[in-house]
PDB file of C-alpha atoms in Angstrom:
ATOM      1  CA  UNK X   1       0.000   0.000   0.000  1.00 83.00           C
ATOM      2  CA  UNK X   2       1.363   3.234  -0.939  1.00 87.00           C
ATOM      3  CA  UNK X   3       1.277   6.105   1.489  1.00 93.00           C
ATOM      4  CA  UNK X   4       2.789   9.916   1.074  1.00 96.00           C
ATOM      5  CA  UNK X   5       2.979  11.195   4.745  1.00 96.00           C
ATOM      6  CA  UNK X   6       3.122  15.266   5.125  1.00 97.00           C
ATOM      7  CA  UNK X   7       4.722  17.317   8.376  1.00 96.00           C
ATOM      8  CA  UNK X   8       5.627  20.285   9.496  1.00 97.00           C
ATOM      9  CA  UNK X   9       3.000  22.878   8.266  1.00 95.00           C
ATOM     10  CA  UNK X  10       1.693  25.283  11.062  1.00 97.00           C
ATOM     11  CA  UNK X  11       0.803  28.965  11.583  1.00 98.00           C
ATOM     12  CA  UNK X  12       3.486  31.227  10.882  1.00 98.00           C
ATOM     13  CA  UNK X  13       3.611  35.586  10.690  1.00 98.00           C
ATOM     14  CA  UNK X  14       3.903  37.282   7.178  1.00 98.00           C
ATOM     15  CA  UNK X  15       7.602  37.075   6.107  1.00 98.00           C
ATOM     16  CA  UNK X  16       8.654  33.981   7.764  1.00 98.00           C
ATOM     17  CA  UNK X  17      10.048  30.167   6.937  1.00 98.00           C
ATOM     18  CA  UNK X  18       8.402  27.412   6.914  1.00 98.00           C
ATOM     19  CA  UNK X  19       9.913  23.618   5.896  1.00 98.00           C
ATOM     20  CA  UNK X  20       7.030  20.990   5.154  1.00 98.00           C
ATOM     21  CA  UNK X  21       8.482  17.454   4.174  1.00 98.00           C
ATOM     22  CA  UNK X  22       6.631  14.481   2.791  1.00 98.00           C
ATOM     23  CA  UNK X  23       8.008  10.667   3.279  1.00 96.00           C
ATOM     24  CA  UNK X  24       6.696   7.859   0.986  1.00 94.00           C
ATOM     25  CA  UNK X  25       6.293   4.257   1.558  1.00 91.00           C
ATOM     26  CA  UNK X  26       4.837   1.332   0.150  1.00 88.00           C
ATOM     27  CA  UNK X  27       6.947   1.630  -3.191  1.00 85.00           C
ATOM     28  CA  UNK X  28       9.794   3.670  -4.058  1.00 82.00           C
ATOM     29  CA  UNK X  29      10.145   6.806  -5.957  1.00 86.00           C
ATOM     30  CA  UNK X  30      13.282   6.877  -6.545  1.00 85.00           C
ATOM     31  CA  UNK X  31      12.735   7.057 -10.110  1.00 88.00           C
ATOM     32  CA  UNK X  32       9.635   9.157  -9.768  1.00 91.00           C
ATOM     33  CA  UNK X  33       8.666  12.893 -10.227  1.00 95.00           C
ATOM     34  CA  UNK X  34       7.157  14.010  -7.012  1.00 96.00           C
ATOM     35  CA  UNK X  35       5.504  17.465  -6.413  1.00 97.00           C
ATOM     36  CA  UNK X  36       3.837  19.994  -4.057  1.00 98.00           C
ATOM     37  CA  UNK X  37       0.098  21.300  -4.537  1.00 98.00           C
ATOM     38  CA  UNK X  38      -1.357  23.433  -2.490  1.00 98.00           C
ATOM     39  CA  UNK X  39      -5.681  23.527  -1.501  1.00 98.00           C
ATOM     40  CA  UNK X  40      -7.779  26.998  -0.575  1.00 97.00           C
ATOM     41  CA  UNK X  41     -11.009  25.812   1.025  1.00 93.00           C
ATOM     42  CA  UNK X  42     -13.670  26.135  -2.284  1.00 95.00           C
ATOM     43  CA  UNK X  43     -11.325  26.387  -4.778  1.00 97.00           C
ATOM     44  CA  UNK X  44      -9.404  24.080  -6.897  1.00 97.00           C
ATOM     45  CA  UNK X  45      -5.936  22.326  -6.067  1.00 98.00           C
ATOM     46  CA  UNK X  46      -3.116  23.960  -7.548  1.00 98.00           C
ATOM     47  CA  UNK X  47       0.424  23.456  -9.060  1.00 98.00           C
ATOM     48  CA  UNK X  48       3.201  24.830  -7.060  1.00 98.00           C
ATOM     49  CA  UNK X  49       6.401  22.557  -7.936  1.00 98.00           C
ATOM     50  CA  UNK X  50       7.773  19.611  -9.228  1.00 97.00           C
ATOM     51  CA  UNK X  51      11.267  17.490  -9.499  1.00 97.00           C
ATOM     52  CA  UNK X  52      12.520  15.182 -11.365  1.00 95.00           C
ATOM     53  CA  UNK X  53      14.195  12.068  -9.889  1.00 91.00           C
ATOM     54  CA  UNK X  54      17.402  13.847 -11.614  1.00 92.00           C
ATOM     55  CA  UNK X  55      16.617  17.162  -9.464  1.00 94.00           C
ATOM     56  CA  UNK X  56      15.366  18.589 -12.190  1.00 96.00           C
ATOM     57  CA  UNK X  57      12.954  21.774 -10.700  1.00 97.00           C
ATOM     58  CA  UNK X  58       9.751  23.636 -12.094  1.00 97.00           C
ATOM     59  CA  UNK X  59       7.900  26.168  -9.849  1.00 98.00           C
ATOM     60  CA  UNK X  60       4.556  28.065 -10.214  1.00 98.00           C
ATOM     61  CA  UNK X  61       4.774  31.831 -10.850  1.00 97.00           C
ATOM     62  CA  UNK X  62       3.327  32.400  -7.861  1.00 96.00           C
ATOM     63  CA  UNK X  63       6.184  30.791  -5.613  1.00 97.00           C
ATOM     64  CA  UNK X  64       9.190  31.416  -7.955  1.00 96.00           C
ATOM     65  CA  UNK X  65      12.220  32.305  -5.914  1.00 94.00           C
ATOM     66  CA  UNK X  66      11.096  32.034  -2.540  1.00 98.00           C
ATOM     67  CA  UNK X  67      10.184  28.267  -2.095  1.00 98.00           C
ATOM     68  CA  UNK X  68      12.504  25.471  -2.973  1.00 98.00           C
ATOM     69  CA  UNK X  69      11.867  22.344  -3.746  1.00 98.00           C
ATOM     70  CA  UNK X  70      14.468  19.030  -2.673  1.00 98.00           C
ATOM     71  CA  UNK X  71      14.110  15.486  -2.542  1.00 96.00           C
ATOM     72  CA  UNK X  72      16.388  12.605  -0.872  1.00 95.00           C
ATOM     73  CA  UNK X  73      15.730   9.174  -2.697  1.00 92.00           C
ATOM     74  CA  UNK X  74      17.653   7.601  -0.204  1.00 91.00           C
ATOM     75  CA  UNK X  75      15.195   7.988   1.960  1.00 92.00           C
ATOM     76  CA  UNK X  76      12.023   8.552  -0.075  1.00 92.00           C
ATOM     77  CA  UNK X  77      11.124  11.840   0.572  1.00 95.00           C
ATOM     78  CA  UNK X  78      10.497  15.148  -0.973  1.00 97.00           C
ATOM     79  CA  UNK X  79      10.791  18.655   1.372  1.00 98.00           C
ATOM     80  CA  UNK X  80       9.756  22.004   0.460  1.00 98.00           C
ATOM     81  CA  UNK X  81      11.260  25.042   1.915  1.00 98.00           C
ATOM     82  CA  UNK X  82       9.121  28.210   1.803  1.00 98.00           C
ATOM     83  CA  UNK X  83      10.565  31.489   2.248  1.00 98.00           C
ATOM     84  CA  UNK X  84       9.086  34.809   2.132  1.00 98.00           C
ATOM     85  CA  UNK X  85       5.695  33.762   2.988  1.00 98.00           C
ATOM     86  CA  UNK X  86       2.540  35.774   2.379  1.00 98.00           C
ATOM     87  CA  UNK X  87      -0.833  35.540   3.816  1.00 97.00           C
ATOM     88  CA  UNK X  88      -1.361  34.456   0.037  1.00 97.00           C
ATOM     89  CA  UNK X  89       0.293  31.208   0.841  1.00 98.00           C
ATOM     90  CA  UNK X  90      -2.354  30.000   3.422  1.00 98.00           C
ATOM     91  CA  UNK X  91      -3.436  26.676   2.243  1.00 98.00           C
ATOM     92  CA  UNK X  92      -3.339  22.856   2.634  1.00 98.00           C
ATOM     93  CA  UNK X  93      -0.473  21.743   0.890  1.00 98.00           C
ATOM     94  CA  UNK X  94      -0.506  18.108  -0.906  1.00 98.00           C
ATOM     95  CA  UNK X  95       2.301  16.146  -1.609  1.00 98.00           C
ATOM     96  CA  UNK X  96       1.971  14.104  -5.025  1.00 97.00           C
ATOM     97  CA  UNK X  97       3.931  11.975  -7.206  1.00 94.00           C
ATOM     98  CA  UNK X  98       3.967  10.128 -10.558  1.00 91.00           C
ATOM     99  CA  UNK X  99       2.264  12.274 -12.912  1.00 89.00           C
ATOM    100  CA  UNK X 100       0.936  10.050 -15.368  1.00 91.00           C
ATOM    101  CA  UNK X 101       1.263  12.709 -18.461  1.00 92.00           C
ATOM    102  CA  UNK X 102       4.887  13.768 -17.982  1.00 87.00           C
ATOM    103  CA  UNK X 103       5.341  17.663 -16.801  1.00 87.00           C
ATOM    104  CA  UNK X 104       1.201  17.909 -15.924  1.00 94.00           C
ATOM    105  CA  UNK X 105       0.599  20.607 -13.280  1.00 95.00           C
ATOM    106  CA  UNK X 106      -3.207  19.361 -13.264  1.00 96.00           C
ATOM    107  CA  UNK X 107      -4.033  17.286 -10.141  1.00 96.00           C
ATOM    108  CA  UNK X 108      -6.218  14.718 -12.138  1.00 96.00           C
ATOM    109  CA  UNK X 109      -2.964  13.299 -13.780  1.00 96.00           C
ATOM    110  CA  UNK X 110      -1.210  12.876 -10.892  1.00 96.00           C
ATOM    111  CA  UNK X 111      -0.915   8.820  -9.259  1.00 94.00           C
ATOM    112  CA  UNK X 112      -0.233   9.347  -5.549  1.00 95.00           C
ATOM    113  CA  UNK X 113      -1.324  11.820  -2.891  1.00 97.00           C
ATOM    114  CA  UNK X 114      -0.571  12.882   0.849  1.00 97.00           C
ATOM    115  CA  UNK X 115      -3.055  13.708   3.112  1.00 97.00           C
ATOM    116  CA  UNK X 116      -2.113  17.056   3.444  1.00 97.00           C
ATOM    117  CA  UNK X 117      -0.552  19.349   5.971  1.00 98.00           C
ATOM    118  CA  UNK X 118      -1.888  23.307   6.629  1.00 98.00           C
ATOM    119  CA  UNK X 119       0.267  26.247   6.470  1.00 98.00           C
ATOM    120  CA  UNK X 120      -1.248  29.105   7.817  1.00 98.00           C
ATOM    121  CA  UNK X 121       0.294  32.544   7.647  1.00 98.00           C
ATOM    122  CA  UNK X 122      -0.911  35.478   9.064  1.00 97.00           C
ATOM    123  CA  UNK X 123      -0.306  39.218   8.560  1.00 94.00           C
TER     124      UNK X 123
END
């Protein structure tokens, strides 16, 4: 049984860090590109980044330059850092892997999903 585990979101001021990680079992991934979404109550899930299993890195517009995106196949897991944040941010972020059309950003083509962990940041 495959399971993507999320931790460390929380509530956190305007401006400051925030690391979320997300460990994978059941399979590996080693091979796999694994991503972050991210979930507003009432609206749809959406894109923020992607990597390869070569480290390869796409990011949304929207978090361009102040989140960063890392895996460690070693140990089957996948981290984002998130710098800067804005009250924008707030959301429940999902961690995903194996899209099954290669580069998608659309959650439908997407295999695997965490639970989800909430970052909350306020002004």
């Amino acid at each position: 049984q495959v399971q993507l585990v999320e931790s460390g979101g929380g509530l956190v001021q305007a401006g400051d860090s925030l690391g979320l990680s997300c460990v994978a079992s059941g399979r590996t991934f080693r091979e796999v590109t694994m991503g972050w979404f991210r979930q507003v109550p009432g609206k749809e899930r959406d894109f923020v980044a992607r990597i390869s299993w070569i480290g390869e890195t796409y990011y949304s517009d929207s978090v361009r330059d102040r989140f960063i995106i890392a895996r460690d196949n070693s140990k089957n897991a996948l981290f984002l850092q998130m710098n800067g944040l804005e009250p924008e941010d707030t959301a429940v972020y999902y961690c995903a892997a194996l899209p099954t059309v290669p580069f998608s950003r659309i959650p439908r083509d997407w295999a695997y999903w965490g639970q989800g962990t909430q970052v909350t940041v306020s002004s």
